[in-house]
Tab-separated table of N, CA and C in Angstrom:
chain	number	residue	atom	x	y	z
A	1	UNK	N	107.408	96.205	98.361
A	1	UNK	CA	106.749	96.885	97.257
A	1	UNK	C	107.601	96.800	95.987
A	2	UNK	N	108.917	96.837	96.169
A	2	UNK	CA	109.796	96.724	95.010
A	2	UNK	C	109.643	95.361	94.357
A	3	UNK	N	109.587	94.316	95.173
A	3	UNK	CA	109.399	92.962	94.633
A	3	UNK	C	108.059	92.862	93.922
A	4	UNK	N	107.021	93.493	94.485
A	4	UNK	CA	105.699	93.498	93.863
A	4	UNK	C	105.763	94.174	92.489
A	5	UNK	N	106.435	95.310	92.410
A	5	UNK	CA	106.553	96.041	91.137
A	5	UNK	C	107.343	95.228	90.107
A	6	UNK	N	108.423	94.608	90.542
A	6	UNK	CA	109.209	93.773	89.616
A	6	UNK	C	108.376	92.613	89.084
A	7	UNK	N	107.631	91.994	89.985
A	7	UNK	CA	106.792	90.866	89.584
A	7	UNK	C	105.712	91.332	88.608
A	8	UNK	N	105.150	92.510	88.834
A	8	UNK	CA	104.120	93.046	87.939
A	8	UNK	C	104.685	93.266	86.542
A	9	UNK	N	105.899	93.821	86.457
A	9	UNK	CA	106.521	94.034	85.138
A	9	UNK	C	106.800	92.703	84.451
A	10	UNK	N	107.333	91.744	85.189
A	10	UNK	CA	107.644	90.431	84.609
A	10	UNK	C	106.369	89.719	84.183
A	11	UNK	N	105.330	89.836	84.994
A	11	UNK	CA	104.060	89.188	84.667
A	11	UNK	C	103.471	89.791	83.404
A	12	UNK	N	103.532	91.107	83.272
A	12	UNK	CA	103.008	91.761	82.072
A	12	UNK	C	103.711	91.236	80.827
A	13	UNK	N	105.009	91.048	80.908
A	13	UNK	CA	105.769	90.544	79.756
A	13	UNK	C	105.352	89.122	79.396
A	14	UNK	N	105.020	88.321	80.409
A	14	UNK	CA	104.598	86.947	80.141
A	14	UNK	C	103.167	86.879	79.618
A	15	UNK	N	102.335	87.812	80.028
A	15	UNK	CA	100.922	87.793	79.653
A	15	UNK	C	100.726	87.973	78.155
A	16	UNK	N	101.494	88.888	77.593
A	16	UNK	CA	101.386	89.122	76.151
A	16	UNK	C	102.702	89.703	75.658
A	17	UNK	N	103.311	89.075	74.657
A	17	UNK	CA	104.641	89.503	74.225
A	17	UNK	C	104.694	90.932	73.677
A	18	UNK	N	103.572	91.465	73.224
A	18	UNK	CA	103.572	92.815	72.659
A	18	UNK	C	103.433	93.900	73.713
A	19	UNK	N	103.059	93.536	74.931
A	19	UNK	CA	102.715	94.554	75.909
A	19	UNK	C	103.672	94.617	77.089
A	20	UNK	N	104.214	95.796	77.307
A	20	UNK	CA	104.915	96.063	78.557
A	20	UNK	C	103.864	96.455	79.584
A	21	UNK	N	104.272	96.580	80.819
A	21	UNK	CA	103.338	97.020	81.855
A	21	UNK	C	102.807	98.411	81.529
A	22	UNK	N	103.667	99.283	81.025
A	22	UNK	CA	103.237	100.637	80.652
A	22	UNK	C	102.224	100.573	79.512
A	23	UNK	N	102.500	99.764	78.499
A	23	UNK	CA	101.571	99.637	77.370
A	23	UNK	C	100.216	99.125	77.836
A	24	UNK	N	100.231	98.111	78.679
A	24	UNK	CA	98.985	97.564	79.203
A	24	UNK	C	98.218	98.627	79.981
A	25	UNK	N	98.928	99.390	80.784
A	25	UNK	CA	98.306	100.445	81.579
A	25	UNK	C	97.663	101.498	80.679
A	26	UNK	N	98.369	101.910	79.636
A	26	UNK	CA	97.824	102.919	78.721
A	26	UNK	C	96.609	102.381	77.971
A	27	UNK	N	96.699	101.151	77.487
A	27	UNK	CA	95.563	100.550	76.783
A	27	UNK	C	94.355	100.435	77.712
A	28	UNK	N	94.598	100.026	78.943
A	28	UNK	CA	93.499	99.903	79.910
A	28	UNK	C	92.845	101.250	80.159
A	29	UNK	N	93.646	102.292	80.248
A	29	UNK	CA	93.103	103.632	80.463
A	29	UNK	C	92.262	104.073	79.266
A	30	UNK	N	92.765	103.813	78.059
A	30	UNK	CA	92.009	104.177	76.858
A	30	UNK	C	90.680	103.430	76.815
A	31	UNK	N	90.706	102.163	77.191
A	31	UNK	CA	89.471	101.383	77.216
A	31	UNK	C	88.502	101.955	78.247
A	32	UNK	N	89.019	102.230	79.421
A	32	UNK	CA	88.190	102.746	80.508
A	32	UNK	C	87.566	104.100	80.155
A	33	UNK	N	88.328	104.940	79.484
A	33	UNK	CA	87.861	106.283	79.147
A	33	UNK	C	87.093	106.334	77.824
A	34	UNK	N	87.133	105.265	77.062
A	34	UNK	CA	86.505	105.290	75.741
A	34	UNK	C	87.283	106.151	74.762
A	35	UNK	N	88.584	106.275	75.022
A	35	UNK	CA	89.466	107.101	74.194
A	35	UNK	C	89.811	108.395	74.904
A	36	UNK	N	90.961	108.951	74.563
A	36	UNK	CA	91.362	110.253	75.108
A	36	UNK	C	92.534	110.784	74.293
A	37	UNK	N	92.887	112.021	74.547
A	37	UNK	CA	94.027	112.643	73.860
A	37	UNK	C	95.326	112.197	74.525
A	38	UNK	N	96.403	112.256	73.783
A	38	UNK	CA	97.715	111.909	74.342
A	38	UNK	C	98.065	112.842	75.495
A	39	UNK	N	97.684	114.110	75.385
A	39	UNK	CA	97.966	115.044	76.475
A	39	UNK	C	97.205	114.661	77.749
A	40	UNK	N	96.028	114.069	77.584
A	40	UNK	CA	95.276	113.592	78.753
A	40	UNK	C	95.999	112.435	79.422
A	41	UNK	N	96.573	111.539	78.616
A	41	UNK	CA	97.355	110.429	79.179
A	41	UNK	C	98.553	110.971	79.949
A	42	UNK	N	99.257	111.917	79.344
A	42	UNK	CA	100.434	112.504	79.996
A	42	UNK	C	100.045	113.146	81.329
A	43	UNK	N	98.949	113.876	81.342
A	43	UNK	CA	98.510	114.535	82.575
A	43	UNK	C	98.082	113.513	83.623
A	44	UNK	N	97.334	112.506	83.205
A	44	UNK	CA	96.837	111.507	84.155
A	44	UNK	C	97.977	110.755	84.837
A	45	UNK	N	98.999	110.386	84.067
A	45	UNK	CA	100.102	109.603	84.610
A	45	UNK	C	101.300	110.461	84.990
A	46	UNK	N	101.116	111.776	84.928
A	46	UNK	CA	102.198	112.735	85.220
A	46	UNK	C	103.502	112.357	84.514
A	47	UNK	N	103.366	112.137	83.214
A	47	UNK	CA	104.514	111.812	82.375
A	47	UNK	C	104.733	112.927	81.364
A	48	UNK	N	105.948	113.035	80.907
A	48	UNK	CA	106.295	114.003	79.879
A	48	UNK	C	105.588	113.652	78.577
A	49	UNK	N	105.195	114.650	77.819
A	49	UNK	CA	104.494	114.413	76.552
A	49	UNK	C	105.332	113.576	75.594
A	50	UNK	N	106.657	113.767	75.610
A	50	UNK	CA	107.509	112.987	74.702
A	50	UNK	C	107.506	111.508	75.083
A	51	UNK	N	107.423	111.213	76.362
A	51	UNK	CA	107.354	109.820	76.822
A	51	UNK	C	106.066	109.179	76.324
A	52	UNK	N	104.956	109.876	76.505
A	52	UNK	CA	103.669	109.364	76.029
A	52	UNK	C	103.697	109.218	74.514
A	53	UNK	N	104.283	110.179	73.835
A	53	UNK	CA	104.340	110.128	72.373
A	53	UNK	C	105.063	108.875	71.890
A	54	UNK	N	106.173	108.531	72.532
A	54	UNK	CA	106.914	107.310	72.158
A	54	UNK	C	106.079	106.069	72.427
A	55	UNK	N	105.434	106.026	73.587
A	55	UNK	CA	104.609	104.868	73.939
A	55	UNK	C	103.436	104.721	72.975
A	56	UNK	N	102.761	105.823	72.693
A	56	UNK	CA	101.614	105.785	71.787
A	56	UNK	C	102.074	105.401	70.381
A	57	UNK	N	103.219	105.905	69.956
A	57	UNK	CA	103.756	105.544	68.646
A	57	UNK	C	103.981	104.046	68.523
A	58	UNK	N	104.511	103.447	69.569
A	58	UNK	CA	104.732	101.998	69.570
A	58	UNK	C	103.407	101.246	69.523
A	59	UNK	N	102.411	101.736	70.250
A	59	UNK	CA	101.101	101.093	70.246
A	59	UNK	C	100.424	101.231	68.878
A	60	UNK	N	100.610	102.379	68.243
A	60	UNK	CA	100.062	102.568	66.889
A	60	UNK	C	100.752	101.632	65.908
A	61	UNK	N	102.066	101.558	65.994
A	61	UNK	CA	102.841	100.690	65.091
A	61	UNK	C	102.426	99.230	65.239
A	62	UNK	N	102.080	98.842	66.469
A	62	UNK	CA	101.644	97.466	66.727
A	62	UNK	C	100.191	97.238	66.323
A	63	UNK	N	99.518	98.305	65.906
A	63	UNK	CA	98.124	98.172	65.481
A	63	UNK	C	97.130	98.056	66.625
A	64	UNK	N	97.515	98.542	67.799
A	64	UNK	CA	96.661	98.428	68.971
A	64	UNK	C	95.870	99.704	69.254
A	65	UNK	N	96.360	100.818	68.724
A	65	UNK	CA	95.758	102.138	68.958
A	65	UNK	C	95.691	102.880	67.636
A	66	UNK	N	94.649	103.702	67.497
A	66	UNK	CA	94.530	104.558	66.321
A	66	UNK	C	94.111	105.954	66.759
A	67	UNK	N	94.464	106.930	65.939
A	67	UNK	CA	94.065	108.321	66.188
A	67	UNK	C	92.848	108.625	65.332
A	68	UNK	N	91.876	109.284	65.955
A	68	UNK	CA	90.694	109.730	65.226
A	68	UNK	C	90.483	111.214	65.520
A	69	UNK	N	89.984	111.919	64.512
A	69	UNK	CA	89.665	113.326	64.738
A	69	UNK	C	88.534	113.443	65.743
A	70	UNK	N	88.681	114.391	66.643
A	70	UNK	CA	87.614	114.676	67.599
A	70	UNK	C	86.447	115.269	66.820
A	71	UNK	N	85.259	114.676	66.911
A	71	UNK	CA	84.127	115.172	66.125
A	71	UNK	C	83.724	116.600	66.482
A	72	UNK	N	84.068	117.050	67.686
A	72	UNK	CA	83.697	118.410	68.087
A	72	UNK	C	84.802	119.426	67.827
A	73	UNK	N	86.022	118.961	67.582
A	73	UNK	CA	87.150	119.862	67.322
A	73	UNK	C	88.145	119.145	66.415
A	74	UNK	N	88.075	119.412	65.139
A	74	UNK	CA	88.906	118.704	64.158
A	74	UNK	C	90.394	119.024	64.255
A	75	UNK	N	90.769	119.891	65.162
A	75	UNK	CA	92.199	120.155	65.385
A	75	UNK	C	92.805	119.118	66.334
A	76	UNK	N	91.946	118.368	67.001
A	76	UNK	CA	92.371	117.451	68.061
A	76	UNK	C	92.211	116.003	67.613
A	77	UNK	N	93.224	115.190	67.933
A	77	UNK	CA	93.138	113.749	67.693
A	77	UNK	C	92.886	113.038	69.013
A	78	UNK	N	91.986	112.074	68.977
A	78	UNK	CA	91.671	111.257	70.153
A	78	UNK	C	92.171	109.844	69.882
A	79	UNK	N	92.829	109.275	70.876
A	79	UNK	CA	93.350	107.914	70.763
A	79	UNK	C	92.266	106.919	71.143
A	80	UNK	N	92.128	105.891	70.324
A	80	UNK	CA	91.150	104.833	70.576
A	80	UNK	C	91.814	103.485	70.360
A	81	UNK	N	91.314	102.484	71.062
A	81	UNK	CA	91.770	101.124	70.816
A	81	UNK	C	91.252	100.660	69.469
A	82	UNK	N	92.073	99.905	68.770
A	82	UNK	CA	91.613	99.237	67.558
A	82	UNK	C	90.938	97.928	67.981
A	83	UNK	N	90.341	97.239	67.029
A	83	UNK	CA	89.780	95.920	67.342
A	83	UNK	C	90.868	95.012	67.894
A	84	UNK	N	92.051	95.090	67.301
A	84	UNK	CA	93.185	94.277	67.773
A	84	UNK	C	93.568	94.664	69.201
A	85	UNK	N	93.556	95.956	69.499
A	85	UNK	CA	93.857	96.417	70.852
A	85	UNK	C	92.874	95.861	71.862
A	86	UNK	N	91.602	95.857	71.490
A	86	UNK	CA	90.583	95.274	72.369
A	86	UNK	C	90.809	93.778	72.561
A	87	UNK	N	91.147	93.071	71.486
A	87	UNK	CA	91.404	91.628	71.573
A	87	UNK	C	92.578	91.339	72.503
A	88	UNK	N	93.635	92.129	72.381
A	88	UNK	CA	94.817	91.923	73.217
A	88	UNK	C	94.472	92.166	74.682
A	89	UNK	N	93.701	93.205	74.960
A	89	UNK	CA	93.304	93.459	76.347
A	89	UNK	C	92.474	92.309	76.915
A	90	UNK	N	91.603	91.740	76.108
A	90	UNK	CA	90.811	90.591	76.561
A	90	UNK	C	91.733	89.408	76.862
A	91	UNK	N	92.690	89.152	75.972
A	91	UNK	CA	93.631	88.045	76.189
A	91	UNK	C	94.421	88.240	77.478
A	92	UNK	N	94.914	89.449	77.678
A	92	UNK	CA	95.697	89.736	78.878
A	92	UNK	C	94.818	89.628	80.121
A	93	UNK	N	93.609	90.140	80.044
A	93	UNK	CA	92.685	90.036	81.179
A	93	UNK	C	92.405	88.593	81.548
A	94	UNK	N	92.185	87.762	80.538
A	94	UNK	CA	91.949	86.336	80.785
A	94	UNK	C	93.166	85.687	81.444
A	95	UNK	N	94.351	86.005	80.929
A	95	UNK	CA	95.583	85.432	81.481
A	95	UNK	C	95.803	85.900	82.923
A	96	UNK	N	95.492	87.154	83.202
A	96	UNK	CA	95.642	87.676	84.563
A	96	UNK	C	94.694	86.959	85.524
A	97	UNK	N	93.448	86.749	85.094
A	97	UNK	CA	92.486	86.057	85.959
A	97	UNK	C	92.971	84.647	86.297
A	98	UNK	N	93.495	83.946	85.300
A	98	UNK	CA	94.012	82.594	85.531
A	98	UNK	C	95.178	82.645	86.521
A	99	UNK	N	96.076	83.606	86.332
A	99	UNK	CA	97.230	83.728	87.233
A	99	UNK	C	96.775	84.021	88.661
A	100	UNK	N	95.813	84.921	88.818
A	100	UNK	CA	95.309	85.224	90.165
A	100	UNK	C	94.635	84.004	90.783
A	101	UNK	N	93.870	83.275	89.990
A	101	UNK	CA	93.207	82.073	90.514
A	101	UNK	C	94.223	81.047	90.970
A	102	UNK	N	95.313	80.899	90.207
A	102	UNK	CA	96.355	79.951	90.585
A	102	UNK	C	97.047	80.385	91.875
A	103	UNK	N	97.359	81.681	91.985
A	103	UNK	CA	98.064	82.174	93.160
A	103	UNK	C	97.200	82.170	94.417
A	104	UNK	N	95.933	82.488	94.245
A	104	UNK	CA	95.071	82.671	95.407
A	104	UNK	C	94.150	81.482	95.672
A	105	UNK	N	94.240	80.468	94.843
A	105	UNK	CA	93.351	79.322	94.952
A	105	UNK	C	93.390	78.620	96.291
A	106	UNK	N	94.527	78.594	96.954
A	106	UNK	CA	94.656	77.911	98.231
A	106	UNK	C	94.367	78.795	99.437
A	107	UNK	N	94.024	80.045	99.218
A	107	UNK	CA	93.766	80.965	100.327
A	107	UNK	C	92.371	80.719	100.894
A	108	UNK	N	92.243	80.895	102.178
A	108	UNK	CA	90.934	80.758	102.822
A	108	UNK	C	90.061	81.965	102.468
A	109	UNK	N	88.763	81.785	102.672
A	109	UNK	CA	87.825	82.891	102.425
A	109	UNK	C	88.168	84.104	103.291
A	110	UNK	N	88.531	83.843	104.534
A	110	UNK	CA	88.879	84.937	105.455
A	110	UNK	C	90.127	85.682	104.970
A	111	UNK	N	91.133	84.948	104.504
A	111	UNK	CA	92.353	85.579	103.991
A	111	UNK	C	92.049	86.420	102.748
A	112	UNK	N	91.227	85.875	101.852
A	112	UNK	CA	90.865	86.614	100.634
A	112	UNK	C	90.108	87.890	100.978
A	113	UNK	N	89.215	87.801	101.939
A	113	UNK	CA	88.439	88.978	102.358
A	113	UNK	C	89.365	90.048	102.931
A	114	UNK	N	90.278	89.639	103.816
A	114	UNK	CA	91.226	90.603	104.400
A	114	UNK	C	92.108	91.214	103.308
A	115	UNK	N	92.597	90.385	102.417
A	115	UNK	CA	93.454	90.866	101.330
A	115	UNK	C	92.707	91.892	100.483
A	116	UNK	N	91.468	91.600	100.123
A	116	UNK	CA	90.661	92.527	99.325
A	116	UNK	C	90.442	93.834	100.078
A	117	UNK	N	90.173	93.745	101.376
A	117	UNK	CA	89.971	94.954	102.183
A	117	UNK	C	91.236	95.803	102.226
A	118	UNK	N	92.390	95.154	102.377
A	118	UNK	CA	93.654	95.890	102.418
A	118	UNK	C	93.954	96.537	101.068
A	119	UNK	N	93.674	95.829	99.975
A	119	UNK	CA	93.895	96.423	98.653
A	119	UNK	C	92.991	97.632	98.435
A	120	UNK	N	91.734	97.514	98.825
A	120	UNK	CA	90.816	98.644	98.702
A	120	UNK	C	91.318	99.834	99.524
A	121	UNK	N	91.727	99.556	100.742
A	121	UNK	CA	92.239	100.622	101.613
A	121	UNK	C	93.478	101.273	101.006
A	122	UNK	N	94.392	100.471	100.504
A	122	UNK	CA	95.606	100.994	99.883
A	122	UNK	C	95.255	101.879	98.680
A	123	UNK	N	94.379	101.384	97.817
A	123	UNK	CA	93.999	102.135	96.618
A	123	UNK	C	93.264	103.424	96.966
A	124	UNK	N	92.426	103.397	97.985
A	124	UNK	CA	91.727	104.609	98.409
A	124	UNK	C	92.722	105.639	98.922
A	125	UNK	N	93.716	105.204	99.689
A	125	UNK	CA	94.737	106.101	100.214
A	125	UNK	C	95.557	106.692	99.071
A	126	UNK	N	95.923	105.824	98.121
A	126	UNK	CA	96.716	106.300	96.978
A	126	UNK	C	95.933	107.313	96.165
A	127	UNK	N	94.645	107.060	95.965
A	127	UNK	CA	93.818	107.973	95.185
A	127	UNK	C	93.641	109.307	95.902
A	128	UNK	N	93.507	109.271	97.229
A	128	UNK	CA	93.262	110.497	97.979
A	128	UNK	C	94.515	111.379	98.091
A	129	UNK	N	95.689	110.782	97.977
A	129	UNK	CA	96.900	111.604	98.051
A	129	UNK	C	97.465	111.916	96.661
A	130	UNK	N	96.643	111.692	95.633
A	130	UNK	CA	97.058	112.060	94.279
A	130	UNK	C	97.851	110.998	93.562
A	131	UNK	N	97.946	109.801	94.113
A	131	UNK	CA	98.687	108.726	93.470
A	131	UNK	C	97.999	108.283	92.185
A	132	UNK	N	98.780	107.829	91.246
A	132	UNK	CA	98.259	107.357	89.972
A	132	UNK	C	97.689	105.966	90.165
A	133	UNK	N	96.535	105.740	89.597
A	133	UNK	CA	95.892	104.424	89.695
A	133	UNK	C	96.517	103.454	88.750
Protein backbone atom coordinates (compact mmCIF):
# COMPACT_ATOMS: atom_id res chain seq x y z
CA UNK A 1 0.00 0.00 0.00
CA UNK A 2 2.91 2.32 0.70
CA UNK A 3 4.31 1.72 -2.78
CA UNK A 4 0.84 2.36 -4.22
CA UNK A 5 0.59 5.69 -2.34
CA UNK A 6 4.08 6.76 -3.44
CA UNK A 7 3.28 5.91 -7.03
CA UNK A 8 0.01 7.87 -6.82
CA UNK A 9 1.85 10.98 -5.57
CA UNK A 10 4.54 10.66 -8.26
CA UNK A 11 1.93 10.07 -10.95
CA UNK A 12 -0.02 13.15 -9.89
CA UNK A 13 3.12 15.26 -10.24
CA UNK A 14 3.72 13.91 -13.75
CA UNK A 15 0.10 14.36 -14.84
CA UNK A 16 0.12 18.11 -14.37
CA UNK A 17 2.94 20.27 -13.04
CA UNK A 18 0.57 22.54 -11.10
CA UNK A 19 -1.19 19.79 -9.19
CA UNK A 20 -0.09 17.74 -6.23
CA UNK A 21 -2.14 14.70 -5.32
CA UNK A 22 -3.81 16.76 -2.58
CA UNK A 23 -4.63 19.58 -5.02
CA UNK A 24 -6.08 17.12 -7.52
CA UNK A 25 -8.15 15.51 -4.78
CA UNK A 26 -9.54 18.86 -3.61
CA UNK A 27 -10.33 20.00 -7.15
CA UNK A 28 -12.06 16.68 -7.87
CA UNK A 29 -14.16 17.06 -4.73
CA UNK A 30 -15.15 20.61 -5.67
CA UNK A 31 -16.14 19.40 -9.13
CA UNK A 32 -18.10 16.48 -7.73
CA UNK A 33 -19.94 18.67 -5.21
CA UNK A 34 -20.47 21.62 -7.53
CA UNK A 35 -18.59 23.76 -5.02
CA UNK A 36 -18.41 23.78 -1.23
CA UNK A 37 -17.07 25.75 1.71
CA UNK A 38 -13.50 25.34 2.90
CA UNK A 39 -14.84 24.08 6.23
CA UNK A 40 -16.70 21.34 4.32
CA UNK A 41 -13.43 20.27 2.69
CA UNK A 42 -11.71 20.19 6.08
CA UNK A 43 -14.51 18.09 7.57
CA UNK A 44 -14.69 15.70 4.62
CA UNK A 45 -10.95 14.99 4.61
CA UNK A 46 -10.57 15.32 8.40
CA UNK A 47 -7.92 17.98 7.96
CA UNK A 48 -7.20 21.05 10.02
CA UNK A 49 -8.77 24.25 8.71
CA UNK A 50 -5.33 25.87 8.41
CA UNK A 51 -4.15 23.02 6.17
CA UNK A 52 -7.15 23.44 3.89
CA UNK A 53 -6.69 27.21 3.94
CA UNK A 54 -3.10 26.87 2.66
CA UNK A 55 -4.13 24.39 -0.03
CA UNK A 56 -7.07 26.51 -1.16
CA UNK A 57 -4.87 29.62 -1.17
CA UNK A 58 -2.43 27.90 -3.52
CA UNK A 59 -5.27 26.79 -5.78
CA UNK A 60 -6.66 30.34 -5.85
CA UNK A 61 -3.23 31.78 -6.62
CA UNK A 62 -2.91 29.32 -9.51
CA UNK A 63 -6.28 30.48 -10.84
CA UNK A 64 -7.90 27.08 -10.42
CA UNK A 65 -10.41 27.97 -7.67
CA UNK A 66 -12.45 31.04 -6.83
CA UNK A 67 -14.58 32.08 -3.88
CA UNK A 68 -18.15 33.15 -4.46
CA UNK A 69 -20.69 34.46 -2.00
CA UNK A 70 -23.30 31.91 -1.07
CA UNK A 71 -26.53 33.24 -2.62
CA UNK A 72 -28.52 32.13 0.44
CA UNK A 73 -26.08 33.45 3.07
CA UNK A 74 -23.79 36.32 2.09
CA UNK A 75 -21.62 35.71 5.15
CA UNK A 76 -20.39 32.46 3.60
CA UNK A 77 -17.99 31.93 0.70
CA UNK A 78 -18.29 28.84 -1.48
CA UNK A 79 -15.31 27.52 -3.40
CA UNK A 80 -15.83 26.79 -7.09
CA UNK A 81 -13.59 25.67 -9.90
CA UNK A 82 -12.66 28.33 -12.40
CA UNK A 83 -12.75 27.59 -16.12
CA UNK A 84 -9.00 26.98 -15.85
CA UNK A 85 -9.58 24.58 -12.94
CA UNK A 86 -12.05 22.63 -15.04
CA UNK A 87 -9.60 22.53 -17.97
CA UNK A 88 -6.81 21.23 -15.74
CA UNK A 89 -9.05 18.50 -14.34
CA UNK A 90 -9.96 17.42 -17.88
CA UNK A 91 -6.26 17.31 -18.84
CA UNK A 92 -5.38 15.27 -15.78
CA UNK A 93 -8.32 12.93 -16.33
CA UNK A 94 -7.25 12.34 -19.92
CA UNK A 95 -3.66 11.67 -18.85
CA UNK A 96 -4.83 9.26 -16.13
CA UNK A 97 -6.97 7.31 -18.61
CA UNK A 98 -4.00 6.95 -20.97
CA UNK A 99 -1.77 5.79 -18.10
CA UNK A 100 -4.34 3.21 -16.97
CA UNK A 101 -4.78 1.95 -20.53
CA UNK A 102 -1.02 1.55 -20.88
CA UNK A 103 -0.68 -0.27 -17.55
CA UNK A 104 -3.70 -2.51 -17.94
CA UNK A 105 -3.66 -3.01 -21.70
CA UNK A 106 -2.06 -6.45 -21.48
CA UNK A 107 -4.38 -7.77 -18.76
CA UNK A 108 -6.95 -10.41 -19.61
CA UNK A 109 -10.66 -9.69 -19.32
CA UNK A 110 -10.85 -12.04 -16.33
CA UNK A 111 -7.98 -10.24 -14.56
CA UNK A 112 -9.56 -6.83 -15.20
CA UNK A 113 -12.91 -8.06 -13.87
CA UNK A 114 -11.31 -9.45 -10.69
CA UNK A 115 -9.27 -6.28 -10.21
CA UNK A 116 -12.38 -4.10 -10.58
CA UNK A 117 -14.28 -6.30 -8.12
CA UNK A 118 -11.46 -6.06 -5.57
CA UNK A 119 -11.26 -2.27 -5.95
CA UNK A 120 -15.01 -1.95 -5.46
CA UNK A 121 -14.84 -4.18 -2.39
CA UNK A 122 -11.92 -2.21 -0.96
CA UNK A 123 -13.67 1.13 -1.54
CA UNK A 124 -16.93 -0.12 -0.03
CA UNK A 125 -15.06 -1.30 3.08
CA UNK A 126 -13.20 2.00 3.34
CA UNK A 127 -16.42 3.97 2.99
CA UNK A 128 -18.25 1.87 5.59
CA UNK A 129 -15.54 2.30 8.22
CA UNK A 130 -15.37 6.07 7.73
CA UNK A 131 -12.35 6.12 5.44
CA UNK A 132 -11.88 9.13 3.20
CA UNK A 133 -12.62 8.51 -0.46
